[in-house]
mmCIF file of C-alpha atoms in Angstrom:
data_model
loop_
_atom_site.group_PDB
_atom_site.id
_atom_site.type_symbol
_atom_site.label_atom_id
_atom_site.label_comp_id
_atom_site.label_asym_id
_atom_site.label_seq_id
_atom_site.Cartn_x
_atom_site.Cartn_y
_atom_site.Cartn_z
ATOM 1 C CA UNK A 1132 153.011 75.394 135.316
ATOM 2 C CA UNK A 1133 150.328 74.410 137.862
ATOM 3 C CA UNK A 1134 147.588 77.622 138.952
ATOM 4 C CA UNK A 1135 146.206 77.925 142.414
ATOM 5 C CA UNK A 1136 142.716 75.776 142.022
ATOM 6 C CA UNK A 1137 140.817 77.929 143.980
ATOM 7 C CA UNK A 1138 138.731 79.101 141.092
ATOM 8 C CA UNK A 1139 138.316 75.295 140.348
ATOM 9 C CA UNK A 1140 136.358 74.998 143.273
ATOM 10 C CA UNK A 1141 133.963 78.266 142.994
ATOM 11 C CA UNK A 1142 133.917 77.218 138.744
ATOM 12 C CA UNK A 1143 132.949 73.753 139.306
ATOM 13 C CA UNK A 1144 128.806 74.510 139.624
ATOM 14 C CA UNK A 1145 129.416 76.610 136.780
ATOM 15 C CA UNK A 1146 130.664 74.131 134.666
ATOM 16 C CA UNK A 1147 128.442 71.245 135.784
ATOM 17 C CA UNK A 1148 125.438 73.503 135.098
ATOM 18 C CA UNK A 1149 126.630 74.571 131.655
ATOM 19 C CA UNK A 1150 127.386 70.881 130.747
ATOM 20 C CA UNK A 1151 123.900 69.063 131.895
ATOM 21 C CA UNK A 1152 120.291 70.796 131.555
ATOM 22 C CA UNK A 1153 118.508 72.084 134.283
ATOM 23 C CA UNK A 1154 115.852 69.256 133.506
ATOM 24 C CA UNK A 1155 119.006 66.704 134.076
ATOM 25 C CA UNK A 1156 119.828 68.077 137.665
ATOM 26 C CA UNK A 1157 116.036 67.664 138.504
ATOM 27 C CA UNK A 1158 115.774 64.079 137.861
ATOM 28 C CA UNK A 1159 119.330 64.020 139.805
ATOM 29 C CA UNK A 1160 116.936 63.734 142.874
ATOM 30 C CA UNK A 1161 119.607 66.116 144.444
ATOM 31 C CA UNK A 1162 122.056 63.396 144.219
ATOM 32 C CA UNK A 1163 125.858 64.803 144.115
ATOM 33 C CA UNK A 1164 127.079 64.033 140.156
ATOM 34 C CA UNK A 1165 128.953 61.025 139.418
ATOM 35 C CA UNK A 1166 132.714 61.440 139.103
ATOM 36 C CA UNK A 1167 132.547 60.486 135.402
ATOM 37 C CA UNK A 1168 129.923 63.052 134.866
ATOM 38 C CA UNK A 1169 131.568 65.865 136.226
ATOM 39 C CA UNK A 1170 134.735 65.155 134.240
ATOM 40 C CA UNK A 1171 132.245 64.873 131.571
ATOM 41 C CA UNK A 1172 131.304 68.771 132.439
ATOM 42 C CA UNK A 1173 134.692 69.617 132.875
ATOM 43 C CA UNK A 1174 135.377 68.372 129.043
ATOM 44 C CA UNK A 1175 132.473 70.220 127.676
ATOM 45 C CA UNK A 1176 133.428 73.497 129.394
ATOM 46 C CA UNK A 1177 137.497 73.262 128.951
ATOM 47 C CA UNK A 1178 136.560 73.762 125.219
ATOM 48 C CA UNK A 1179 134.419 76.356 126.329
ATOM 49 C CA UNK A 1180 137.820 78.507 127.371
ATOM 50 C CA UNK A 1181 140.504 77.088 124.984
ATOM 51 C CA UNK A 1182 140.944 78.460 121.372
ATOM 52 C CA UNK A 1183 142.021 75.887 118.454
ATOM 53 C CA UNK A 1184 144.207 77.451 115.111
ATOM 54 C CA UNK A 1185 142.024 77.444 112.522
ATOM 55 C CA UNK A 1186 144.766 75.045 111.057
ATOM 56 C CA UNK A 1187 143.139 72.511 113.413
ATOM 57 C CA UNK A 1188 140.128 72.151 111.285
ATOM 58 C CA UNK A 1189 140.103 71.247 107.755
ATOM 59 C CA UNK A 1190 136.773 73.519 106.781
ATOM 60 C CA UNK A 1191 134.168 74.994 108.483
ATOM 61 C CA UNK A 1192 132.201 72.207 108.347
ATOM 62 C CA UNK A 1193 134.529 69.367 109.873
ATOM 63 C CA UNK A 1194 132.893 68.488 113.859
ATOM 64 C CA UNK A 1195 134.922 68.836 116.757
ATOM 65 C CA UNK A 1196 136.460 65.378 117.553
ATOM 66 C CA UNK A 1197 136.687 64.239 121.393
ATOM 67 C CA UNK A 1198 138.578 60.993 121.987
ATOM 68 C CA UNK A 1199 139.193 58.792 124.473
ATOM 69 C CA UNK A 1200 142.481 56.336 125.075
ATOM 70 C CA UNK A 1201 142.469 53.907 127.262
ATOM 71 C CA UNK A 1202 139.628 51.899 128.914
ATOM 72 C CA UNK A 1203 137.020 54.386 129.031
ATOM 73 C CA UNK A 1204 135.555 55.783 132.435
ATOM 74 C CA UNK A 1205 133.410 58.287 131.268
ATOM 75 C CA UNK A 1206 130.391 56.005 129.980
ATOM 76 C CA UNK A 1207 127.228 57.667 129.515
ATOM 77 C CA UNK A 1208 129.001 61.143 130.266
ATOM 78 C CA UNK A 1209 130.246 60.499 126.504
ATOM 79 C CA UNK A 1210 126.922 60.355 125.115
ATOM 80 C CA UNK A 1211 125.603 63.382 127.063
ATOM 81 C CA UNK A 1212 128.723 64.971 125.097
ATOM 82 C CA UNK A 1213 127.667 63.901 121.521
ATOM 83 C CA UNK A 1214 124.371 65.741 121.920
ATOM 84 C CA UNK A 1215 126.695 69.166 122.126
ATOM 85 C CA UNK A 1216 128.078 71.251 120.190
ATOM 86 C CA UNK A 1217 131.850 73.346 120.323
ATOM 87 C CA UNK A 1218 130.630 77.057 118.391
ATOM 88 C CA UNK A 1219 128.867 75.714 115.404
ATOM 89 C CA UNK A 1220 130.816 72.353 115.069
ATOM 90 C CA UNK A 1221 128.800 69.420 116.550
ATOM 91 C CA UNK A 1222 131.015 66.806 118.722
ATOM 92 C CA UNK A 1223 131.662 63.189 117.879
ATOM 93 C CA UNK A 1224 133.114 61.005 120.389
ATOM 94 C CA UNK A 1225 135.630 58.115 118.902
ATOM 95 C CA UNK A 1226 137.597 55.785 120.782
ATOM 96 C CA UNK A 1227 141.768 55.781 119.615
ATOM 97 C CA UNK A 1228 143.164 52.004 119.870
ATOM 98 C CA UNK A 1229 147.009 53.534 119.933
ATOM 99 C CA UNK A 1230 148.782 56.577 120.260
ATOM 100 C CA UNK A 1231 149.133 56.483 116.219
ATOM 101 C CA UNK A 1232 145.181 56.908 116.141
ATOM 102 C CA UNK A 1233 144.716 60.110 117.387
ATOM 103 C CA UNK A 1234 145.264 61.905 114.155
ATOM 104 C CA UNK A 1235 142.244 64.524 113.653
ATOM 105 C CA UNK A 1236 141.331 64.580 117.306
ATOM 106 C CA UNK A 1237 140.638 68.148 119.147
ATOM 107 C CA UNK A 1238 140.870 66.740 122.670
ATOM 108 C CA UNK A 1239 142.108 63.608 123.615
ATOM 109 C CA UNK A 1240 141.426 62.566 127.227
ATOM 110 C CA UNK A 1241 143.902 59.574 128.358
ATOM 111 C CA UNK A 1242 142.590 57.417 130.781
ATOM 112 C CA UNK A 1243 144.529 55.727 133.595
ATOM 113 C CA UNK A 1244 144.782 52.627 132.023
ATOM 114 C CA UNK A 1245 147.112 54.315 129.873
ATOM 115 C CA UNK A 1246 149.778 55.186 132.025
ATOM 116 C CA UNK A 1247 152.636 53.386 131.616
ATOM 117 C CA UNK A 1248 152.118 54.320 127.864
ATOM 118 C CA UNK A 1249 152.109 58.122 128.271
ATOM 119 C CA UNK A 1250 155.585 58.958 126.904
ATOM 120 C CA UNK A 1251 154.616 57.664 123.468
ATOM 121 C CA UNK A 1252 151.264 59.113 123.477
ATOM 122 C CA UNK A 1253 152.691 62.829 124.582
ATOM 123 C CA UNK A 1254 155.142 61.961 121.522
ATOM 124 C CA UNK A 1255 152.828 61.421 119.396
ATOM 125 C CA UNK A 1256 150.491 64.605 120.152
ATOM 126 C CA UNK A 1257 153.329 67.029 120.508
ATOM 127 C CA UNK A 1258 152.890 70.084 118.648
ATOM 128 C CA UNK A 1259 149.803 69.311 117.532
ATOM 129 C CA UNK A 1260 146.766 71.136 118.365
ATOM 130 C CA UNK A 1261 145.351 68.555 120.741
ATOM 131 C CA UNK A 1262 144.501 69.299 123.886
ATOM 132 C CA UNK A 1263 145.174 66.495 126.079
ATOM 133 C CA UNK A 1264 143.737 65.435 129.383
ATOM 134 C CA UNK A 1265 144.277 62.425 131.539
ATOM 135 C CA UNK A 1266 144.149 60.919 134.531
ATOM 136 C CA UNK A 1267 147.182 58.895 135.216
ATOM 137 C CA UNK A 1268 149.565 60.893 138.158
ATOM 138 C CA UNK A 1269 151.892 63.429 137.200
ATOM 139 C CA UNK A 1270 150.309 63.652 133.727
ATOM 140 C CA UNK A 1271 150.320 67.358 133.349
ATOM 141 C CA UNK A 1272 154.120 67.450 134.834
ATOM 142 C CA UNK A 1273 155.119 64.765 132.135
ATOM 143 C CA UNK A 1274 154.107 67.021 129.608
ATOM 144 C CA UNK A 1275 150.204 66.872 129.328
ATOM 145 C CA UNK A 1276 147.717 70.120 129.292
ATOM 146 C CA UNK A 1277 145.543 68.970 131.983
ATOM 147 C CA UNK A 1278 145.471 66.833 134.510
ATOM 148 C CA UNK A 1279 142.303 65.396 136.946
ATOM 149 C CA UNK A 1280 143.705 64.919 140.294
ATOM 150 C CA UNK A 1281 141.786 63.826 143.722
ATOM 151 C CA UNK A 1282 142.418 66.318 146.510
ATOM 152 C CA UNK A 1283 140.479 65.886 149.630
ATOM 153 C CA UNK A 1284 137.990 63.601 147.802
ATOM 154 C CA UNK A 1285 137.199 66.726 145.160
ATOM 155 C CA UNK A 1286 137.925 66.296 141.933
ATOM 156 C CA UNK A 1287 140.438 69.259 140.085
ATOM 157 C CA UNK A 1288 142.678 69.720 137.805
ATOM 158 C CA UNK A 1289 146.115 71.284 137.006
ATOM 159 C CA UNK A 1290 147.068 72.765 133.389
ATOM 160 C CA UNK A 1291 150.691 72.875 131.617
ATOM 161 C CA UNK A 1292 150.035 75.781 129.840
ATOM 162 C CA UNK A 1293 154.012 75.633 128.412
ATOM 163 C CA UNK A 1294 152.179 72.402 126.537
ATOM 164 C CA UNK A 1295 149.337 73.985 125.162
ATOM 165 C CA UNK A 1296 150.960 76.993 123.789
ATOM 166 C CA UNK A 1297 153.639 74.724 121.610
ATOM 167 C CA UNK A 1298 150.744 73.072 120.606
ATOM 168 C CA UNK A 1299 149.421 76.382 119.303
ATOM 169 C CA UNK A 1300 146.261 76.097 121.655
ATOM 170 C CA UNK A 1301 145.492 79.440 123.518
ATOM 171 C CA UNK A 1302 143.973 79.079 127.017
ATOM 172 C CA UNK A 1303 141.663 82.073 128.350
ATOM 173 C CA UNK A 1304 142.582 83.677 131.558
ATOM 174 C CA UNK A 1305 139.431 82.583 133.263
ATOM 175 C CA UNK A 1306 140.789 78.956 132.837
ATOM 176 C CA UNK A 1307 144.048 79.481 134.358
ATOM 177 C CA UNK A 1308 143.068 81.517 137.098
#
């Protein structure tokens, strides 16, 4: 279930670089990102190596859905995201009050606050082709697709592939690696 993160840490320019303009990192001042914008990256760029069924979408036209559960820690790291696009569909950001809300969302990211409600959200995205992330411990283990974890004060993340392949959601290689 979990992947040696080694790539994590020689992917993790990649991804911030690919989720915020060279004109953003400029104006950085050099400063090291904020943890809520590299999640933010990380979010961007998982949908970058994840495949959706076509059965996820109801036309061609529909926009990729990102939501968040849970008292939301990404802030402007959202809004960054809502400028973007997945392929051709253009992503909106919406905010689920329950577990019960999170019909027509691609990814859902599940923020700590969440955590003692996990069992009912994981029940109520199971099978469907929603990736999840979260935060709260053990997420990935308890049945989510990806989980941010601290080690040695870097951010990473594990995957439950098992999850995401019920769910019908095909991870690329490069991901898992």
């Amino acid at each position: 279930m979990h992947r040696p993160l080694s790539l994590v840490r020689r992917l993790l320019p990649l991804f911030i670089a690919l989720a915020f303009p060279v004109g953003w990192l400029a104006t950085a001042h050099a400063q090291a990102p904020s943890e809520s914008q590299v999640k933010g990256a990380y979010l961007y760029n998982f949908t970058k190596f994840i495949t959706w069924p076509a059965s996820a979408f109801v036309d061609d036209q529909e926009p990729f859905q990102l939501c968040v559960l849970g008292q939301d820690p990404l802030g402007e790291s959202l809004a960054a995201l809502a400028r973007k696009s997945v392929g051709a569909r253009p992503i909106t950001i919406r905010h689920a009050d329950n577990p019960q809300n999170t019909a027509g969302c691609h990814l859902l990211f599940i923020a700590l606050s969440e955590q003692e409600r996990i069992p009912a959200i994981l029940e109520a995205t199971r099978g469907k082709p929603i990736l999840t992330v979260g935060d709260p411990p053990e997420f990935a283990r308890q049945g989510g697709m990806i989980h941010f974890t601290r080690i040695n004060d870097t951010l990473r993340f594990a995957i439950n592939q098992e999850t995401s392949l019920k769910a019908g959601l095909k991870i690329h290689a490069t991901l898992l690696q």
